[in-house]
């Protein structure tokens, strides 16, 4: 993968959500609680959620996700140490993954598996942009550049969890008003 320059998008959060469901229920953070529909949160946060699983195959598959946690973490760490390009994604359309909010969980999981916060942030921003749009002037903060920025309260290079403490979003050089 490294030699061929093929990036991997681990989407660790999908497997973690499956593991949580097999064990009892999803554990949502504050950002998910602000974004997701209350009825969805209620159903997926119910402590009996796993017991109500309608299909035995799904239950076995979700249990396998829980059992494989250490292997996923080890595999990700090995790819990172080997220099495989790692991009950050969440497949947020899958149930339990809330668009935007799951990205912050994914970043924490990647750092927990051994990536530096710096490299995790690059994998969420500049590296995929340059991979998919080669030769374009992107990924810079300088005069004349069209800015897309997420400003947070804290230093994510010291604590990746502060990425969810959003202060301001700037898209195409203009502040975005949060709803």
Short mmCIF file of N, CA and C in Angstrom, two decimals:
data_model
loop_
_atom_site.label_atom_id
_atom_site.label_comp_id
_atom_site.label_asym_id
_atom_site.label_seq_id
_atom_site.Cartn_x
_atom_site.Cartn_y
_atom_site.Cartn_z
N UNK A 1 0.83 -1.20 0.00
CA UNK A 1 0.00 0.00 0.00
C UNK A 1 0.87 1.25 0.00
N UNK A 2 1.93 1.24 0.82
CA UNK A 2 2.80 2.42 0.86
C UNK A 2 3.50 2.61 -0.48
N UNK A 3 4.08 1.54 -1.00
CA UNK A 3 4.84 1.64 -2.25
C UNK A 3 3.96 2.10 -3.41
N UNK A 4 2.72 1.66 -3.42
CA UNK A 4 1.80 2.04 -4.50
C UNK A 4 1.12 3.38 -4.24
N UNK A 5 1.31 3.95 -3.03
CA UNK A 5 0.68 5.23 -2.70
C UNK A 5 -0.83 5.12 -2.55
N UNK A 6 -1.29 3.94 -2.16
CA UNK A 6 -2.72 3.71 -2.01
C UNK A 6 -3.14 4.08 -0.59
N UNK A 7 -4.01 5.08 -0.46
CA UNK A 7 -4.45 5.48 0.88
C UNK A 7 -5.49 4.52 1.45
N UNK A 8 -5.53 4.46 2.76
CA UNK A 8 -6.52 3.65 3.47
C UNK A 8 -7.36 4.61 4.32
N UNK A 9 -8.65 4.39 4.31
CA UNK A 9 -9.57 5.14 5.17
C UNK A 9 -10.12 4.12 6.17
N UNK A 10 -9.57 4.06 7.37
CA UNK A 10 -9.92 2.99 8.31
C UNK A 10 -11.36 2.98 8.80
N UNK A 11 -12.02 4.09 8.87
CA UNK A 11 -13.39 4.21 9.40
C UNK A 11 -13.58 3.37 10.67
N UNK A 12 -12.72 3.60 11.64
CA UNK A 12 -12.75 2.86 12.90
C UNK A 12 -14.08 3.05 13.64
N UNK A 13 -14.71 4.20 13.48
CA UNK A 13 -15.93 4.51 14.23
C UNK A 13 -17.06 3.57 13.84
N UNK A 14 -17.11 3.12 12.60
CA UNK A 14 -18.17 2.18 12.19
C UNK A 14 -18.08 0.90 13.01
N UNK A 15 -16.88 0.38 13.13
CA UNK A 15 -16.69 -0.86 13.88
C UNK A 15 -16.93 -0.65 15.37
N UNK A 16 -16.56 0.52 15.86
CA UNK A 16 -16.80 0.81 17.28
C UNK A 16 -18.29 0.92 17.55
N UNK A 17 -19.02 1.54 16.66
CA UNK A 17 -20.47 1.65 16.85
C UNK A 17 -21.10 0.25 16.83
N UNK A 18 -20.64 -0.61 15.93
CA UNK A 18 -21.14 -1.99 15.90
C UNK A 18 -20.81 -2.73 17.19
N UNK A 19 -19.60 -2.53 17.68
CA UNK A 19 -19.20 -3.18 18.94
C UNK A 19 -20.06 -2.67 20.09
N UNK A 20 -20.31 -1.36 20.14
CA UNK A 20 -21.15 -0.81 21.20
C UNK A 20 -22.56 -1.40 21.14
N UNK A 21 -23.09 -1.54 19.93
CA UNK A 21 -24.43 -2.08 19.78
C UNK A 21 -24.49 -3.53 20.25
N UNK A 22 -23.43 -4.31 19.99
CA UNK A 22 -23.44 -5.71 20.42
C UNK A 22 -23.36 -5.84 21.93
N UNK A 23 -22.75 -4.86 22.56
CA UNK A 23 -22.56 -4.91 24.02
C UNK A 23 -23.76 -4.36 24.78
N UNK A 24 -24.44 -3.40 24.23
CA UNK A 24 -25.67 -2.89 24.84
C UNK A 24 -26.30 -1.81 23.97
N UNK A 25 -25.63 -0.68 23.82
CA UNK A 25 -26.23 0.45 23.11
C UNK A 25 -25.14 1.43 22.71
N UNK A 26 -25.51 2.35 21.83
CA UNK A 26 -24.57 3.39 21.43
C UNK A 26 -24.34 4.38 22.56
N UNK A 27 -23.15 4.93 22.57
CA UNK A 27 -22.84 5.98 23.53
C UNK A 27 -22.57 7.25 22.71
N UNK A 28 -23.49 8.18 22.78
CA UNK A 28 -23.37 9.39 21.99
C UNK A 28 -22.76 10.52 22.80
N UNK A 29 -22.00 11.38 22.12
CA UNK A 29 -21.42 12.56 22.74
C UNK A 29 -22.35 13.76 22.61
N UNK A 30 -21.91 14.87 23.16
CA UNK A 30 -22.74 16.09 23.15
C UNK A 30 -23.06 16.57 21.74
N UNK A 31 -22.10 16.46 20.83
CA UNK A 31 -22.34 16.95 19.48
C UNK A 31 -23.43 16.13 18.79
N UNK A 32 -23.41 14.79 18.96
CA UNK A 32 -24.46 13.96 18.37
C UNK A 32 -25.82 14.34 18.94
N UNK A 33 -25.84 14.63 20.23
CA UNK A 33 -27.10 14.98 20.89
C UNK A 33 -27.66 16.29 20.35
N UNK A 34 -26.80 17.16 19.86
CA UNK A 34 -27.25 18.42 19.28
C UNK A 34 -27.72 18.26 17.84
N UNK A 35 -27.19 17.25 17.14
CA UNK A 35 -27.44 17.10 15.71
C UNK A 35 -28.51 16.07 15.39
N UNK A 36 -28.43 14.90 16.01
CA UNK A 36 -29.30 13.78 15.65
C UNK A 36 -30.72 13.96 16.17
N UNK A 37 -31.66 13.36 15.46
CA UNK A 37 -33.07 13.42 15.85
C UNK A 37 -33.25 12.73 17.20
N UNK A 38 -34.00 13.36 18.11
CA UNK A 38 -34.18 12.78 19.46
C UNK A 38 -34.71 11.35 19.45
N UNK A 39 -35.62 11.03 18.53
CA UNK A 39 -36.18 9.67 18.51
C UNK A 39 -35.13 8.62 18.11
N UNK A 40 -34.19 9.00 17.26
CA UNK A 40 -33.10 8.09 16.88
C UNK A 40 -32.17 7.90 18.07
N UNK A 41 -31.81 9.00 18.72
CA UNK A 41 -30.95 8.91 19.90
C UNK A 41 -31.59 8.03 20.97
N UNK A 42 -32.88 8.19 21.17
CA UNK A 42 -33.57 7.43 22.21
C UNK A 42 -33.53 5.93 21.91
N UNK A 43 -33.81 5.57 20.66
CA UNK A 43 -33.81 4.15 20.30
C UNK A 43 -32.42 3.54 20.39
N UNK A 44 -31.41 4.23 19.89
CA UNK A 44 -30.07 3.66 19.85
C UNK A 44 -29.35 3.77 21.19
N UNK A 45 -29.83 4.61 22.08
CA UNK A 45 -29.22 4.74 23.40
C UNK A 45 -29.90 3.85 24.44
N UNK A 46 -30.98 3.20 24.05
CA UNK A 46 -31.72 2.33 24.96
C UNK A 46 -30.83 1.16 25.38
N UNK A 47 -30.72 0.91 26.66
CA UNK A 47 -29.86 -0.15 27.18
C UNK A 47 -30.30 -1.53 26.72
N UNK A 48 -31.50 -1.69 26.20
CA UNK A 48 -31.97 -2.99 25.71
C UNK A 48 -31.80 -3.12 24.20
N UNK A 49 -31.14 -2.17 23.59
CA UNK A 49 -31.01 -2.12 22.13
C UNK A 49 -30.44 -3.43 21.57
N UNK A 50 -29.36 -3.95 22.12
CA UNK A 50 -28.75 -5.17 21.60
C UNK A 50 -29.65 -6.38 21.81
N UNK A 51 -30.36 -6.43 22.90
CA UNK A 51 -31.24 -7.56 23.18
C UNK A 51 -32.42 -7.62 22.21
N UNK A 52 -32.75 -6.50 21.61
CA UNK A 52 -33.87 -6.44 20.68
C UNK A 52 -33.43 -6.69 19.23
N UNK A 53 -32.19 -7.11 19.05
CA UNK A 53 -31.65 -7.36 17.72
C UNK A 53 -32.49 -8.44 17.03
N UNK A 54 -33.09 -8.14 15.88
CA UNK A 54 -34.03 -9.07 15.27
C UNK A 54 -33.38 -10.23 14.50
N UNK A 55 -32.14 -10.15 14.13
CA UNK A 55 -31.55 -11.19 13.29
C UNK A 55 -30.29 -11.76 13.94
N UNK A 56 -30.22 -13.08 14.13
CA UNK A 56 -29.07 -13.70 14.80
C UNK A 56 -27.74 -13.44 14.10
N UNK A 57 -27.75 -13.43 12.74
CA UNK A 57 -26.50 -13.19 12.02
C UNK A 57 -25.92 -11.83 12.35
N UNK A 58 -26.78 -10.82 12.41
CA UNK A 58 -26.32 -9.47 12.71
C UNK A 58 -25.70 -9.42 14.10
N UNK A 59 -26.33 -10.10 15.05
CA UNK A 59 -25.79 -10.14 16.41
C UNK A 59 -24.41 -10.76 16.46
N UNK A 60 -24.20 -11.84 15.71
CA UNK A 60 -22.88 -12.50 15.67
C UNK A 60 -21.85 -11.58 15.03
N UNK A 61 -22.25 -10.90 13.97
CA UNK A 61 -21.34 -10.01 13.26
C UNK A 61 -20.93 -8.84 14.16
N UNK A 62 -21.90 -8.28 14.88
CA UNK A 62 -21.60 -7.17 15.78
C UNK A 62 -20.72 -7.64 16.94
N UNK A 63 -20.95 -8.83 17.45
CA UNK A 63 -20.10 -9.37 18.51
C UNK A 63 -18.67 -9.57 18.02
N UNK A 64 -18.53 -9.99 16.76
CA UNK A 64 -17.20 -10.15 16.17
C UNK A 64 -16.48 -8.81 16.09
N UNK A 65 -17.23 -7.75 15.82
CA UNK A 65 -16.64 -6.40 15.80
C UNK A 65 -16.06 -6.04 17.16
N UNK A 66 -16.80 -6.37 18.20
CA UNK A 66 -16.32 -6.06 19.56
C UNK A 66 -15.07 -6.87 19.87
N UNK A 67 -15.06 -8.13 19.52
CA UNK A 67 -13.92 -8.99 19.81
C UNK A 67 -12.67 -8.58 19.03
N UNK A 68 -12.87 -7.97 17.87
CA UNK A 68 -11.73 -7.62 17.01
C UNK A 68 -11.14 -6.25 17.30
N UNK A 69 -11.64 -5.55 18.31
CA UNK A 69 -11.10 -4.21 18.62
C UNK A 69 -9.57 -4.18 18.68
N UNK A 70 -8.93 -5.04 19.47
CA UNK A 70 -7.47 -4.96 19.57
C UNK A 70 -6.77 -5.21 18.24
N UNK A 71 -7.35 -6.06 17.39
CA UNK A 71 -6.73 -6.36 16.10
C UNK A 71 -6.84 -5.16 15.15
N UNK A 72 -7.99 -4.48 15.17
CA UNK A 72 -8.13 -3.29 14.33
C UNK A 72 -7.14 -2.22 14.74
N UNK A 73 -7.03 -2.02 16.04
CA UNK A 73 -6.11 -1.00 16.55
C UNK A 73 -4.67 -1.35 16.17
N UNK A 74 -4.31 -2.62 16.34
CA UNK A 74 -2.94 -3.06 16.00
C UNK A 74 -2.67 -2.92 14.50
N UNK A 75 -3.66 -3.27 13.67
CA UNK A 75 -3.48 -3.17 12.22
C UNK A 75 -3.31 -1.72 11.78
N UNK A 76 -4.12 -0.85 12.36
CA UNK A 76 -4.00 0.57 12.03
C UNK A 76 -2.63 1.10 12.45
N UNK A 77 -2.20 0.75 13.65
CA UNK A 77 -0.88 1.19 14.12
C UNK A 77 0.22 0.69 13.21
N UNK A 78 0.12 -0.56 12.76
CA UNK A 78 1.14 -1.12 11.86
C UNK A 78 1.17 -0.39 10.52
N UNK A 79 -0.01 -0.08 9.97
CA UNK A 79 -0.05 0.66 8.70
C UNK A 79 0.56 2.05 8.88
N UNK A 80 0.22 2.69 9.99
CA UNK A 80 0.74 4.03 10.25
C UNK A 80 2.27 3.99 10.36
N UNK A 81 2.80 3.06 11.14
CA UNK A 81 4.26 2.96 11.32
C UNK A 81 4.96 2.61 10.00
N UNK A 82 4.26 1.88 9.12
CA UNK A 82 4.84 1.50 7.83
C UNK A 82 4.79 2.65 6.81
N UNK A 83 4.07 3.71 7.15
CA UNK A 83 4.00 4.86 6.24
C UNK A 83 2.89 4.78 5.21
N UNK A 84 1.90 3.91 5.43
CA UNK A 84 0.75 3.85 4.51
C UNK A 84 -0.03 5.15 4.65
N UNK A 85 -0.40 5.79 3.54
CA UNK A 85 -1.20 7.01 3.64
C UNK A 85 -2.56 6.71 4.29
N UNK A 86 -2.87 7.41 5.37
CA UNK A 86 -4.13 7.20 6.09
C UNK A 86 -4.98 8.46 6.01
N UNK A 87 -6.17 8.30 5.47
CA UNK A 87 -7.14 9.38 5.39
C UNK A 87 -8.20 9.14 6.45
N UNK A 88 -8.90 10.18 6.83
CA UNK A 88 -9.90 10.08 7.89
C UNK A 88 -11.29 10.18 7.26
N UNK A 89 -12.12 9.19 7.58
CA UNK A 89 -13.49 9.18 7.11
C UNK A 89 -14.36 8.42 8.10
N UNK A 90 -15.67 8.52 7.94
CA UNK A 90 -16.55 7.88 8.91
C UNK A 90 -17.70 7.11 8.30
N UNK A 91 -17.96 7.22 7.01
CA UNK A 91 -19.16 6.62 6.42
C UNK A 91 -20.37 7.02 7.26
N UNK A 92 -20.54 8.30 7.46
CA UNK A 92 -21.52 8.80 8.41
C UNK A 92 -22.96 8.47 8.05
N UNK A 93 -23.22 7.92 6.87
CA UNK A 93 -24.60 7.57 6.56
C UNK A 93 -25.04 6.27 7.23
N UNK A 94 -24.11 5.55 7.83
CA UNK A 94 -24.45 4.31 8.52
C UNK A 94 -25.05 4.64 9.87
N UNK A 95 -26.07 3.91 10.25
CA UNK A 95 -26.80 4.21 11.48
C UNK A 95 -25.86 4.27 12.69
N UNK A 96 -26.05 5.30 13.49
CA UNK A 96 -25.21 5.51 14.66
C UNK A 96 -24.06 6.46 14.41
N UNK A 97 -23.75 6.72 13.15
CA UNK A 97 -22.71 7.68 12.81
C UNK A 97 -23.39 8.97 12.37
N UNK A 98 -23.19 10.00 13.13
CA UNK A 98 -23.84 11.28 12.87
C UNK A 98 -22.88 12.14 12.06
N UNK A 99 -23.34 12.58 10.91
CA UNK A 99 -22.50 13.37 10.01
C UNK A 99 -21.83 14.52 10.76
N UNK A 100 -20.55 14.65 10.60
CA UNK A 100 -19.78 15.70 11.26
C UNK A 100 -19.30 15.27 12.63
N UNK A 101 -20.21 14.89 13.49
CA UNK A 101 -19.85 14.53 14.87
C UNK A 101 -18.99 13.27 14.93
N UNK A 102 -19.26 12.31 14.06
CA UNK A 102 -18.48 11.06 14.10
C UNK A 102 -17.02 11.29 13.73
N UNK A 103 -16.76 12.35 12.97
CA UNK A 103 -15.37 12.65 12.59
C UNK A 103 -14.51 12.89 13.83
N UNK A 104 -15.06 13.55 14.83
CA UNK A 104 -14.30 13.84 16.04
C UNK A 104 -13.98 12.56 16.80
N UNK A 105 -14.92 11.62 16.82
CA UNK A 105 -14.66 10.32 17.45
C UNK A 105 -13.60 9.56 16.67
N UNK A 106 -13.69 9.62 15.35
CA UNK A 106 -12.72 8.93 14.50
C UNK A 106 -11.31 9.45 14.76
N UNK A 107 -11.17 10.77 14.85
CA UNK A 107 -9.85 11.35 15.12
C UNK A 107 -9.30 10.83 16.45
N UNK A 108 -10.13 10.78 17.49
CA UNK A 108 -9.68 10.27 18.79
C UNK A 108 -9.27 8.81 18.70
N UNK A 109 -10.00 8.02 17.94
CA UNK A 109 -9.66 6.61 17.80
C UNK A 109 -8.34 6.43 17.06
N UNK A 110 -8.11 7.22 16.03
CA UNK A 110 -6.87 7.12 15.27
C UNK A 110 -5.66 7.50 16.13
N UNK A 111 -5.82 8.56 16.90
CA UNK A 111 -4.73 8.95 17.80
C UNK A 111 -4.54 7.87 18.87
N UNK A 112 -5.63 7.31 19.35
CA UNK A 112 -5.54 6.23 20.33
C UNK A 112 -4.84 4.99 19.79
N UNK A 113 -4.88 4.81 18.47
CA UNK A 113 -4.22 3.67 17.83
C UNK A 113 -2.76 3.95 17.50
N UNK A 114 -2.29 5.17 17.79
CA UNK A 114 -0.87 5.45 17.59
C UNK A 114 -0.53 6.59 16.65
N UNK A 115 -1.50 7.11 15.92
CA UNK A 115 -1.18 8.25 15.05
C UNK A 115 -0.92 9.48 15.90
N UNK A 116 -0.10 10.37 15.41
CA UNK A 116 0.06 11.65 16.10
C UNK A 116 -1.15 12.50 15.77
N UNK A 117 -1.53 13.41 16.65
CA UNK A 117 -2.63 14.33 16.31
C UNK A 117 -2.36 15.08 15.01
N UNK A 118 -1.12 15.46 14.78
CA UNK A 118 -0.74 16.18 13.56
C UNK A 118 -1.07 15.34 12.33
N UNK A 119 -0.66 14.08 12.33
CA UNK A 119 -0.90 13.23 11.17
C UNK A 119 -2.39 12.90 11.00
N UNK A 120 -3.10 12.75 12.11
CA UNK A 120 -4.55 12.51 12.02
C UNK A 120 -5.24 13.72 11.38
N UNK A 121 -4.86 14.92 11.79
CA UNK A 121 -5.44 16.12 11.21
C UNK A 121 -5.10 16.26 9.72
N UNK A 122 -3.88 15.93 9.35
CA UNK A 122 -3.51 15.96 7.94
C UNK A 122 -4.36 14.96 7.15
N UNK A 123 -4.60 13.78 7.74
CA UNK A 123 -5.41 12.76 7.08
C UNK A 123 -6.87 13.14 6.95
N UNK A 124 -7.30 14.11 7.73
CA UNK A 124 -8.68 14.57 7.66
C UNK A 124 -8.84 15.79 6.76
N UNK A 125 -7.74 16.38 6.34
CA UNK A 125 -7.83 17.66 5.64
C UNK A 125 -6.99 17.68 4.36
N UNK A 126 -5.74 18.02 4.50
CA UNK A 126 -4.87 18.30 3.37
C UNK A 126 -4.56 17.07 2.51
N UNK A 127 -4.25 15.94 3.12
CA UNK A 127 -3.82 14.79 2.34
C UNK A 127 -4.89 14.28 1.37
N UNK A 128 -6.14 14.09 1.80
CA UNK A 128 -7.14 13.65 0.81
C UNK A 128 -7.41 14.72 -0.25
N UNK A 129 -7.40 15.98 0.15
CA UNK A 129 -7.64 17.05 -0.83
C UNK A 129 -6.57 17.04 -1.91
N UNK A 130 -5.34 16.88 -1.52
CA UNK A 130 -4.25 16.87 -2.51
C UNK A 130 -4.26 15.59 -3.34
N UNK A 131 -4.71 14.49 -2.75
CA UNK A 131 -4.79 13.22 -3.47
C UNK A 131 -5.86 13.31 -4.56
N UNK A 132 -7.03 13.83 -4.21
CA UNK A 132 -8.13 13.87 -5.16
C UNK A 132 -8.09 15.07 -6.10
N UNK A 133 -7.35 16.11 -5.73
CA UNK A 133 -7.25 17.31 -6.56
C UNK A 133 -5.78 17.70 -6.72
N UNK A 134 -4.98 16.84 -7.35
CA UNK A 134 -3.54 17.12 -7.48
C UNK A 134 -3.27 18.39 -8.28
N UNK A 135 -2.25 19.09 -7.84
CA UNK A 135 -1.82 20.29 -8.55
C UNK A 135 -2.61 21.54 -8.22
N UNK A 136 -3.66 21.41 -7.45
CA UNK A 136 -4.43 22.59 -7.07
C UNK A 136 -3.82 23.23 -5.84
N UNK A 137 -4.00 24.52 -5.72
CA UNK A 137 -3.45 25.29 -4.60
C UNK A 137 -4.41 25.18 -3.41
N UNK A 138 -4.23 24.13 -2.64
CA UNK A 138 -5.11 23.88 -1.50
C UNK A 138 -4.27 23.52 -0.28
N UNK A 139 -4.90 23.61 0.86
CA UNK A 139 -4.23 23.19 2.08
C UNK A 139 -3.26 24.21 2.65
N UNK A 140 -3.47 25.47 2.31
CA UNK A 140 -2.58 26.52 2.83
C UNK A 140 -3.41 27.61 3.51
N UNK A 141 -2.81 28.23 4.47
CA UNK A 141 -3.40 29.41 5.09
C UNK A 141 -2.46 30.56 4.79
N UNK A 142 -2.83 31.34 3.79
CA UNK A 142 -2.00 32.47 3.40
C UNK A 142 -2.86 33.50 2.68
N UNK A 143 -2.34 34.70 2.59
CA UNK A 143 -3.06 35.77 1.94
C UNK A 143 -3.37 35.39 0.50
N UNK A 144 -4.64 35.62 0.12
CA UNK A 144 -5.07 35.31 -1.23
C UNK A 144 -5.64 33.91 -1.40
N UNK A 145 -5.41 33.03 -0.43
CA UNK A 145 -5.96 31.68 -0.51
C UNK A 145 -7.42 31.72 -0.06
N UNK A 146 -8.24 30.87 -0.67
CA UNK A 146 -9.64 30.79 -0.30
C UNK A 146 -9.75 29.88 0.92
N UNK A 147 -10.15 30.44 2.03
CA UNK A 147 -10.07 29.73 3.30
C UNK A 147 -11.31 28.92 3.64
N UNK A 148 -11.08 27.66 4.01
CA UNK A 148 -12.05 26.83 4.70
C UNK A 148 -11.35 26.45 6.00
N UNK A 149 -11.87 26.93 7.11
CA UNK A 149 -11.21 26.71 8.40
C UNK A 149 -12.20 26.28 9.46
N UNK A 150 -11.73 25.50 10.37
CA UNK A 150 -12.48 25.14 11.57
C UNK A 150 -11.62 25.58 12.74
N UNK A 151 -12.07 26.61 13.44
CA UNK A 151 -11.31 27.14 14.57
C UNK A 151 -11.88 26.56 15.85
N UNK A 152 -10.99 26.05 16.71
CA UNK A 152 -11.43 25.36 17.92
C UNK A 152 -10.83 26.01 19.16
N UNK A 153 -11.44 25.71 20.30
CA UNK A 153 -10.97 26.21 21.59
C UNK A 153 -9.96 25.22 22.15
N UNK A 154 -8.70 25.45 21.89
CA UNK A 154 -7.64 24.57 22.37
C UNK A 154 -6.69 24.23 21.24
N UNK A 155 -5.70 23.42 21.57
CA UNK A 155 -4.69 23.03 20.60
C UNK A 155 -4.86 21.54 20.29
N UNK A 156 -5.41 21.21 19.11
CA UNK A 156 -5.62 19.80 18.78
C UNK A 156 -4.33 19.01 18.61
N UNK A 157 -3.21 19.70 18.47
CA UNK A 157 -1.93 18.99 18.40
C UNK A 157 -1.53 18.45 19.77
N UNK A 158 -2.09 19.05 20.81
CA UNK A 158 -1.83 18.58 22.17
C UNK A 158 -2.95 17.67 22.67
N UNK A 159 -4.19 17.93 22.23
CA UNK A 159 -5.35 17.15 22.67
C UNK A 159 -6.34 17.10 21.51
N UNK A 160 -6.38 15.97 20.82
CA UNK A 160 -7.21 15.86 19.62
C UNK A 160 -8.70 16.04 19.92
N UNK A 161 -9.11 15.82 21.15
CA UNK A 161 -10.53 15.94 21.48
C UNK A 161 -11.05 17.37 21.38
N UNK A 162 -10.18 18.37 21.35
CA UNK A 162 -10.65 19.75 21.25
C UNK A 162 -11.20 20.08 19.86
N UNK A 163 -11.04 19.17 18.89
CA UNK A 163 -11.63 19.45 17.57
C UNK A 163 -13.14 19.59 17.66
N UNK A 164 -13.74 19.02 18.69
CA UNK A 164 -15.20 19.14 18.83
C UNK A 164 -15.61 20.42 19.56
N UNK A 165 -14.64 21.18 20.03
CA UNK A 165 -14.95 22.45 20.71
C UNK A 165 -14.85 23.57 19.67
N UNK A 166 -15.80 23.58 18.77
CA UNK A 166 -15.77 24.49 17.62
C UNK A 166 -16.17 25.89 18.04
N UNK A 167 -15.33 26.85 17.67
CA UNK A 167 -15.60 28.26 17.95
C UNK A 167 -16.15 28.94 16.71
N UNK A 168 -15.51 28.71 15.57
CA UNK A 168 -15.90 29.37 14.32
C UNK A 168 -15.61 28.45 13.15
N UNK A 169 -16.48 28.51 12.16
CA UNK A 169 -16.26 27.82 10.90
C UNK A 169 -16.20 28.88 9.81
N UNK A 170 -15.20 28.78 8.96
CA UNK A 170 -15.05 29.70 7.82
C UNK A 170 -15.06 28.85 6.56
N UNK A 171 -15.98 29.16 5.64
CA UNK A 171 -16.06 28.43 4.38
C UNK A 171 -15.95 29.43 3.24
N UNK A 172 -15.03 29.16 2.34
CA UNK A 172 -14.77 30.05 1.20
C UNK A 172 -14.50 31.47 1.67
N UNK A 173 -13.81 31.59 2.79
CA UNK A 173 -13.42 32.89 3.30
C UNK A 173 -14.49 33.64 4.09
N UNK A 174 -15.66 33.01 4.28
CA UNK A 174 -16.75 33.68 4.98
C UNK A 174 -17.17 32.87 6.20
N UNK A 175 -17.41 33.54 7.33
CA UNK A 175 -17.87 32.82 8.52
C UNK A 175 -19.22 32.13 8.28
N UNK A 176 -19.36 30.93 8.80
CA UNK A 176 -20.61 30.18 8.68
C UNK A 176 -21.37 30.34 9.99
N UNK A 177 -22.61 30.74 9.88
CA UNK A 177 -23.44 30.89 11.07
C UNK A 177 -23.97 29.52 11.44
N UNK A 178 -23.67 29.08 12.65
CA UNK A 178 -24.14 27.78 13.13
C UNK A 178 -25.59 27.86 13.53
N UNK A 179 -26.31 26.81 13.24
CA UNK A 179 -27.74 26.76 13.58
C UNK A 179 -27.93 26.34 15.01
#
